[in-house]
Amino acid sequence: MTKNRKLLDWVEEIRELCKPDSVYWCDGSKEEYDRLMNEMVASGMAIRLDEKKRPNSFAFNSDPSDVARVESRTYIASKKQEDAGPTNNWIDPTELKKTMLDLYDGCMKGRTLYVIPFSMGPVGSPIAKIGIEITDSPYVVTNMHIMTRVGNNVLEVLGENGEFIPCLHSVGAPLAAGQKDSRWPCAPIEEKYIAHFTDENTIWSYGSGYGGNALLGKKCLALRIASNMARHEGWMAEHMLILRMTNPEGKKFHIAAAFPSACGKTNLAMLQSTVEGWNVECIGDDIAWMKIGSEGKLYAINPEAGFFGVAPGTSKESNPMALASVSSNAIFTNVVVTDDNDVWWEDMGTECSGGKDWLNKDWKPGMKDANGKKILGAHPNSRFTAPASQCPVICPDWEDPNGVPIDIFIFGGRRTTTIPLVHEAFNFNHGVYLGATAASEPTAAALDVVQKLRFDPFAMKPFIGYHVSDYIDHWFEMGDKLGDQAPRCFYVNWFRKDEQGKWLWPGFGENSRVLKWMCERVEGKIDAVETPIGLMPCKGDLLLDGLDISSEDYAELMKVDTNLFNKSLDDVGEYFASFGSNISPRLIKELDSLRSRLQ
Ligand code: GTP
Ligand code: SPV
Ligand code: MN
């Protein structure tokens, strides 16, 4: 047990407020994990999968109202509204606390209050941060066991006077005496709040049990709160995968890539290179914390300990390493549980004879609803939770407390038109422009995002814990500090389609061809073609051997339609106008230069 007064006082204060039946301090042990899972199986919340096919693994079905992050219920409650900026929902912290204290009052009746001490980053690492999550969800506890480092050693590092980030979570479903619990307790949408008190580094989440809404170490702490701390402390907290690529001579390149939710980070992080002699290892698949370290280079750690990955589309062909990572000790949420008690999802690449769908209803492939629409077995945002250590291509240095030196930044999104497969920024400031104007077509990772194309600067739109203009300035300033040690910046689009709607690029493992081109650019081995939008591969430099891609399709894939691009700049201008008057002059300058290059 801890002697940290602040922690003990906070837990007592929350106990009095939420009125749980009991309080339990988590120790992060396997015994604790097994016991909680057994309890959830007994209560009917969890399904134990076949022990031979999927050892020590469990499936859950959430409530249909609780299947993804809810951006409209996510708040930055800074004292000053201008600190939240135009990309966040702002609420006055005093007002929000009043509303939420009413909701929290007695919200854990009939439940256990769990205290989870966790570390984001290797325990004791100079870049790591300690959080304490209080939750009434045993599902959250078991997921946090996998996604973060939980245990008594965290309390030891915290000591008597150490600082922690308080993360309060409740599913928002108190139980009356004798009331039977639902399989997935949660509150209705309009009572859900995912709140960040950024002036006091505090997180309050209420009403949801799913993903980033409830596993508070992830988006809430490691991105929204951390990005705000990073800005003041001179480091970076980004929505980026981290990988190491090694060339045939054994030279190592470290790449950090920012794609919006459900746009290919987990896939790229575990990529199986199709280029002879080039090898890829995974360091992280979602979040990077980066600090300037030795020789003035930028060093990155993965603050997480597990993967919370999109299940549908994960197959032997697309991402065999993710599939291997979930072969045991995994949690599945909202997938199909097959008749023989294993899991299945759309595009898993195997046959399924039937089972229970993500709503726990009887289901068979090909089933249609009353309107003749195919009923999906797995929810499009169904997820697996698995320990990163189980990934066969996890990099031996993935837990190095000092991190790995980043050579390359990649930005991107899901664009069926306009954006070519790859282009390189002329310099770091141009790279910041590319990151700032990243845009994507919508995916299932957020419940309530419906517009056609959304700008998603640095894939951080839902995760920047402060004003987007200040955030972009911070990027420029990091570039100033890094100087010629700054990573080289690239922009990719794996998702371009032809007029018939067919992918123009095979993607997945074949993306290694694009990474190889980047590494050779960094090494200075090859030139590039200068276009108005950036630097692109010279003929023959992007390895296409063995690919079934016609020269017409390749031309279409790489096409830069200056007219179309020019038109899209009006949208960029309009988007920048929404940033308000403190927009970085350097960003405007980049836009103006691009406009004149396109003339
Ligand atoms: P979050 O966990 O939400 O942050 O998502 P993510 O960025 O990790 O996305 P993920 O790798 O899970 O990919 C999401 C979807 O994109 C899956 O359906 C993939 O099959 C698909 N995808 C990933 N890479 C490629 C690619 O290179 N080409 C194509 N066509 N699809 C891809
Ligand atoms: C994302 O949406 O970017 C995710 C899933 O990684 S969640 O943890 O729910 O935010
Ligand atoms: Mn993500």
PDB file of N, CA, C and O and ligand atoms in Angstrom, residues 219 239 259-268 285-286 308-310 312-314 318 383 414 445 494-495 503 505-508 511, ligand 1:
ATOM      1  N   LYS A 219      -6.037   7.913 -24.875  1.00  0.00           N
ATOM      2  CA  LYS A 219      -6.250   9.200 -25.528  1.00  0.00           C
ATOM      3  C   LYS A 219      -6.310  10.355 -24.520  1.00  0.00           C
ATOM      4  O   LYS A 219      -5.805  11.450 -24.771  1.00  0.00           O
ATOM      5  N   HIS A 239      -0.097  11.239 -31.944  1.00  0.00           N
ATOM      6  CA  HIS A 239      -0.894  10.067 -32.328  1.00  0.00           C
ATOM      7  C   HIS A 239      -0.147   9.344 -33.454  1.00  0.00           C
ATOM      8  O   HIS A 239      -0.531   9.422 -34.616  1.00  0.00           O
ATOM      9  N   PHE A 259      -1.421   8.738 -38.737  1.00  0.00           N
ATOM     10  CA  PHE A 259      -2.625   8.602 -39.560  1.00  0.00           C
ATOM     11  C   PHE A 259      -3.816   8.671 -38.624  1.00  0.00           C
ATOM     12  O   PHE A 259      -3.747   8.157 -37.504  1.00  0.00           O
ATOM     13  N   PRO A 260      -4.929   9.260 -39.088  1.00  0.00           N
ATOM     14  CA  PRO A 260      -6.118   9.327 -38.239  1.00  0.00           C
ATOM     15  C   PRO A 260      -6.591   7.938 -37.795  1.00  0.00           C
ATOM     16  O   PRO A 260      -6.164   6.919 -38.366  1.00  0.00           O
ATOM     17  N   SER A 261      -7.501   7.908 -36.832  1.00  0.00           N
ATOM     18  CA  SER A 261      -8.053   6.656 -36.327  1.00  0.00           C
ATOM     19  C   SER A 261      -8.567   5.806 -37.488  1.00  0.00           C
ATOM     20  O   SER A 261      -9.191   6.320 -38.418  1.00  0.00           O
ATOM     21  N   ALA A 262      -8.288   4.502 -37.417  1.00  0.00           N
ATOM     22  CA  ALA A 262      -8.735   3.533 -38.424  1.00  0.00           C
ATOM     23  C   ALA A 262      -8.209   3.834 -39.828  1.00  0.00           C
ATOM     24  O   ALA A 262      -8.874   3.582 -40.822  1.00  0.00           O
ATOM     25  N   CYS A 263      -6.986   4.405 -39.914  1.00  0.00           N
ATOM     26  CA  CYS A 263      -6.388   4.687 -41.223  1.00  0.00           C
ATOM     27  C   CYS A 263      -5.058   3.981 -41.427  1.00  0.00           C
ATOM     28  O   CYS A 263      -4.264   4.366 -42.285  1.00  0.00           O
ATOM     29  N   GLY A 264      -4.753   2.983 -40.607  1.00  0.00           N
ATOM     30  CA  GLY A 264      -3.626   2.120 -40.953  1.00  0.00           C
ATOM     31  C   GLY A 264      -2.393   2.172 -40.071  1.00  0.00           C
ATOM     32  O   GLY A 264      -1.349   1.655 -40.475  1.00  0.00           O
ATOM     33  N   LYS A 265      -2.460   2.737 -38.864  1.00  0.00           N
ATOM     34  CA  LYS A 265      -1.267   2.766 -38.003  1.00  0.00           C
ATOM     35  C   LYS A 265      -0.867   1.360 -37.560  1.00  0.00           C
ATOM     36  O   LYS A 265       0.291   0.978 -37.688  1.00  0.00           O
ATOM     37  N   THR A 266      -1.833   0.602 -37.020  1.00  0.00           N
ATOM     38  CA  THR A 266      -1.490  -0.736 -36.523  1.00  0.00           C
ATOM     39  C   THR A 266      -0.941  -1.585 -37.662  1.00  0.00           C
ATOM     40  O   THR A 266       0.029  -2.324 -37.500  1.00  0.00           O
ATOM     41  N   ASN A 267      -1.543  -1.447 -38.843  1.00  0.00           N
ATOM     42  CA  ASN A 267      -1.069  -2.215 -39.990  1.00  0.00           C
ATOM     43  C   ASN A 267       0.359  -1.854 -40.365  1.00  0.00           C
ATOM     44  O   ASN A 267       1.189  -2.739 -40.586  1.00  0.00           O
ATOM     45  N   LEU A 268       0.668  -0.561 -40.435  1.00  0.00           N
ATOM     46  CA  LEU A 268       2.014  -0.169 -40.849  1.00  0.00           C
ATOM     47  C   LEU A 268       3.032  -0.540 -39.765  1.00  0.00           C
ATOM     48  O   LEU A 268       4.155  -0.958 -40.072  1.00  0.00           O
ATOM     49  N   ASP A 285       2.039   1.235 -31.829  1.00  0.00           N
ATOM     50  CA  ASP A 285       1.074   1.303 -32.936  1.00  0.00           C
ATOM     51  C   ASP A 285       0.096   2.463 -32.844  1.00  0.00           C
ATOM     52  O   ASP A 285      -0.772   2.589 -33.690  1.00  0.00           O
ATOM     53  N   ASP A 286       0.233   3.325 -31.814  1.00  0.00           N
ATOM     54  CA  ASP A 286      -0.789   4.377 -31.687  1.00  0.00           C
ATOM     55  C   ASP A 286      -0.267   5.712 -31.153  1.00  0.00           C
ATOM     56  O   ASP A 286      -0.734   6.751 -31.582  1.00  0.00           O
ATOM     57  N   PHE A 308      -4.667  -1.821 -28.806  1.00  0.00           N
ATOM     58  CA  PHE A 308      -6.123  -1.808 -28.801  1.00  0.00           C
ATOM     59  C   PHE A 308      -6.510  -1.588 -30.259  1.00  0.00           C
ATOM     60  O   PHE A 308      -6.746  -0.471 -30.692  1.00  0.00           O
ATOM     61  N   GLY A 309      -6.510  -2.689 -31.029  1.00  0.00           N
ATOM     62  CA  GLY A 309      -6.551  -2.562 -32.481  1.00  0.00           C
ATOM     63  C   GLY A 309      -7.915  -2.838 -33.082  1.00  0.00           C
ATOM     64  O   GLY A 309      -8.723  -3.581 -32.521  1.00  0.00           O
ATOM     65  N   VAL A 310      -8.141  -2.256 -34.267  1.00  0.00           N
ATOM     66  CA  VAL A 310      -9.363  -2.514 -35.034  1.00  0.00           C
ATOM     67  C   VAL A 310      -9.349  -3.974 -35.507  1.00  0.00           C
ATOM     68  O   VAL A 310      -8.406  -4.395 -36.167  1.00  0.00           O
ATOM     69  N   PRO A 312     -11.916  -5.798 -37.560  1.00  0.00           N
ATOM     70  CA  PRO A 312     -12.290  -6.093 -38.948  1.00  0.00           C
ATOM     71  C   PRO A 312     -11.171  -5.728 -39.920  1.00  0.00           C
ATOM     72  O   PRO A 312     -10.515  -4.698 -39.766  1.00  0.00           O
ATOM     73  N   GLY A 313     -10.959  -6.596 -40.880  1.00  0.00           N
ATOM     74  CA  GLY A 313      -9.894  -6.345 -41.844  1.00  0.00           C
ATOM     75  C   GLY A 313      -8.564  -6.940 -41.423  1.00  0.00           C
ATOM     76  O   GLY A 313      -7.638  -6.992 -42.227  1.00  0.00           O
ATOM     77  N   THR A 314      -8.442  -7.378 -40.175  1.00  0.00           N
ATOM     78  CA  THR A 314      -7.188  -7.993 -39.734  1.00  0.00           C
ATOM     79  C   THR A 314      -7.181  -9.456 -40.170  1.00  0.00           C
ATOM     80  O   THR A 314      -8.001 -10.248 -39.700  1.00  0.00           O
ATOM     81  N   SER A 318      -3.468  -9.276 -44.542  1.00  0.00           N
ATOM     82  CA  SER A 318      -3.273  -7.850 -44.271  1.00  0.00           C
ATOM     83  C   SER A 318      -2.325  -7.618 -43.105  1.00  0.00           C
ATOM     84  O   SER A 318      -1.427  -6.787 -43.179  1.00  0.00           O
ATOM     85  N   ARG A 383     -12.773  -4.286 -31.496  1.00  0.00           N
ATOM     86  CA  ARG A 383     -11.342  -4.163 -31.192  1.00  0.00           C
ATOM     87  C   ARG A 383     -10.804  -5.392 -30.484  1.00  0.00           C
ATOM     88  O   ARG A 383     -11.540  -6.113 -29.816  1.00  0.00           O
ATOM     89  N   ARG A 414      -6.952   8.982 -45.318  1.00  0.00           N
ATOM     90  CA  ARG A 414      -7.664   8.121 -46.256  1.00  0.00           C
ATOM     91  C   ARG A 414      -8.280   9.010 -47.324  1.00  0.00           C
ATOM     92  O   ARG A 414      -9.242   9.722 -47.068  1.00  0.00           O
ATOM     93  N   ALA A 445     -14.158   4.818 -36.220  1.00  0.00           N
ATOM     94  CA  ALA A 445     -13.525   4.902 -34.901  1.00  0.00           C
ATOM     95  C   ALA A 445     -14.160   5.955 -33.996  1.00  0.00           C
ATOM     96  O   ALA A 445     -13.951   5.947 -32.788  1.00  0.00           O
ATOM     97  N   TRP A 494      -2.347   5.595 -48.973  1.00  0.00           N
ATOM     98  CA  TRP A 494      -2.473   4.197 -49.439  1.00  0.00           C
ATOM     99  C   TRP A 494      -3.844   3.952 -50.084  1.00  0.00           C
ATOM    100  O   TRP A 494      -4.117   2.865 -50.556  1.00  0.00           O
ATOM    101  N   PHE A 495      -4.731   4.927 -50.050  1.00  0.00           N
ATOM    102  CA  PHE A 495      -6.156   4.665 -50.263  1.00  0.00           C
ATOM    103  C   PHE A 495      -6.724   5.227 -51.564  1.00  0.00           C
ATOM    104  O   PHE A 495      -7.925   5.335 -51.732  1.00  0.00           O
ATOM    105  N   TRP A 503      -8.807  -0.148 -55.484  1.00  0.00           N
ATOM    106  CA  TRP A 503      -7.580   0.427 -54.916  1.00  0.00           C
ATOM    107  C   TRP A 503      -6.512   0.491 -55.996  1.00  0.00           C
ATOM    108  O   TRP A 503      -6.292  -0.481 -56.712  1.00  0.00           O
ATOM    109  N   TRP A 505      -3.353   1.016 -55.211  1.00  0.00           N
ATOM    110  CA  TRP A 505      -2.104   0.560 -54.575  1.00  0.00           C
ATOM    111  C   TRP A 505      -2.431  -0.643 -53.687  1.00  0.00           C
ATOM    112  O   TRP A 505      -3.410  -0.599 -52.932  1.00  0.00           O
ATOM    113  N   PRO A 506      -1.628  -1.725 -53.757  1.00  0.00           N
ATOM    114  CA  PRO A 506      -1.967  -2.925 -52.979  1.00  0.00           C
ATOM    115  C   PRO A 506      -1.877  -2.733 -51.459  1.00  0.00           C
ATOM    116  O   PRO A 506      -2.541  -3.453 -50.707  1.00  0.00           O
ATOM    117  N   GLY A 507      -1.078  -1.791 -51.017  1.00  0.00           N
ATOM    118  CA  GLY A 507      -1.034  -1.469 -49.590  1.00  0.00           C
ATOM    119  C   GLY A 507      -0.392  -2.536 -48.729  1.00  0.00           C
ATOM    120  O   GLY A 507       0.361  -3.393 -49.208  1.00  0.00           O
ATOM    121  N   PHE A 508      -0.687  -2.437 -47.409  1.00  0.00           N
ATOM    122  CA  PHE A 508      -0.217  -3.415 -46.409  1.00  0.00           C
ATOM    123  C   PHE A 508       1.286  -3.673 -46.563  1.00  0.00           C
ATOM    124  O   PHE A 508       2.051  -2.716 -46.610  1.00  0.00           O
ATOM    125  N   ASN A 511       3.590  -1.617 -48.686  1.00  0.00           N
ATOM    126  CA  ASN A 511       3.964  -0.257 -48.284  1.00  0.00           C
ATOM    127  C   ASN A 511       5.452  -0.175 -47.938  1.00  0.00           C
ATOM    128  O   ASN A 511       6.033   0.917 -47.898  1.00  0.00           O
TER     129      ASN A 511
HETATM  130  P1  GTP B   1      -6.807   3.318 -34.602  1.00  0.00           P
HETATM  131  O1  GTP B   1      -6.515   2.137 -33.731  1.00  0.00           O
HETATM  132  O2  GTP B   1      -8.250   3.688 -34.614  1.00  0.00           O
HETATM  133  O3  GTP B   1      -5.951   4.495 -34.295  1.00  0.00           O
HETATM  134  O4  GTP B   1      -6.567   2.832 -36.135  1.00  0.00           O
HETATM  135  P2  GTP B   1      -5.238   2.549 -36.978  1.00  0.00           P
HETATM  136  O5  GTP B   1      -4.725   3.827 -37.548  1.00  0.00           O
HETATM  137  O6  GTP B   1      -4.280   1.730 -36.186  1.00  0.00           O
HETATM  138  O7  GTP B   1      -5.801   1.692 -38.222  1.00  0.00           O
HETATM  139  P3  GTP B   1      -5.603   0.151 -38.618  1.00  0.00           P
HETATM  140  O8  GTP B   1      -4.173  -0.193 -38.893  1.00  0.00           O
HETATM  141  O9  GTP B   1      -6.295  -0.682 -37.622  1.00  0.00           O
HETATM  142  O10 GTP B   1      -6.367   0.083 -40.015  1.00  0.00           O
HETATM  143  C1  GTP B   1      -7.721   0.383 -40.135  1.00  0.00           C
HETATM  144  C2  GTP B   1      -8.264  -0.096 -41.463  1.00  0.00           C
HETATM  145  O11 GTP B   1      -7.471   0.353 -42.559  1.00  0.00           O
HETATM  146  C3  GTP B   1      -8.326  -1.607 -41.558  1.00  0.00           C
HETATM  147  O12 GTP B   1      -9.574  -1.973 -42.082  1.00  0.00           O
HETATM  148  C4  GTP B   1      -7.230  -1.946 -42.523  1.00  0.00           C
HETATM  149  O13 GTP B   1      -7.525  -3.117 -43.239  1.00  0.00           O
HETATM  150  C5  GTP B   1      -7.167  -0.724 -43.424  1.00  0.00           C
HETATM  151  N1  GTP B   1      -5.802  -0.542 -43.975  1.00  0.00           N
HETATM  152  C6  GTP B   1      -4.652  -0.447 -43.264  1.00  0.00           C
HETATM  153  N2  GTP B   1      -3.578  -0.318 -44.076  1.00  0.00           N
HETATM  154  C7  GTP B   1      -4.064  -0.317 -45.337  1.00  0.00           C
HETATM  155  C8  GTP B   1      -3.453  -0.215 -46.636  1.00  0.00           C
HETATM  156  O14 GTP B   1      -2.238  -0.080 -46.787  1.00  0.00           O
HETATM  157  N3  GTP B   1      -4.296  -0.239 -47.720  1.00  0.00           N
HETATM  158  C9  GTP B   1      -5.656  -0.372 -47.580  1.00  0.00           C
HETATM  159  N4  GTP B   1      -6.401  -0.378 -48.690  1.00  0.00           N
HETATM  160  N5  GTP B   1      -6.255  -0.489 -46.376  1.00  0.00           N
HETATM  161  C10 GTP B   1      -5.484  -0.464 -45.279  1.00  0.00           C
END
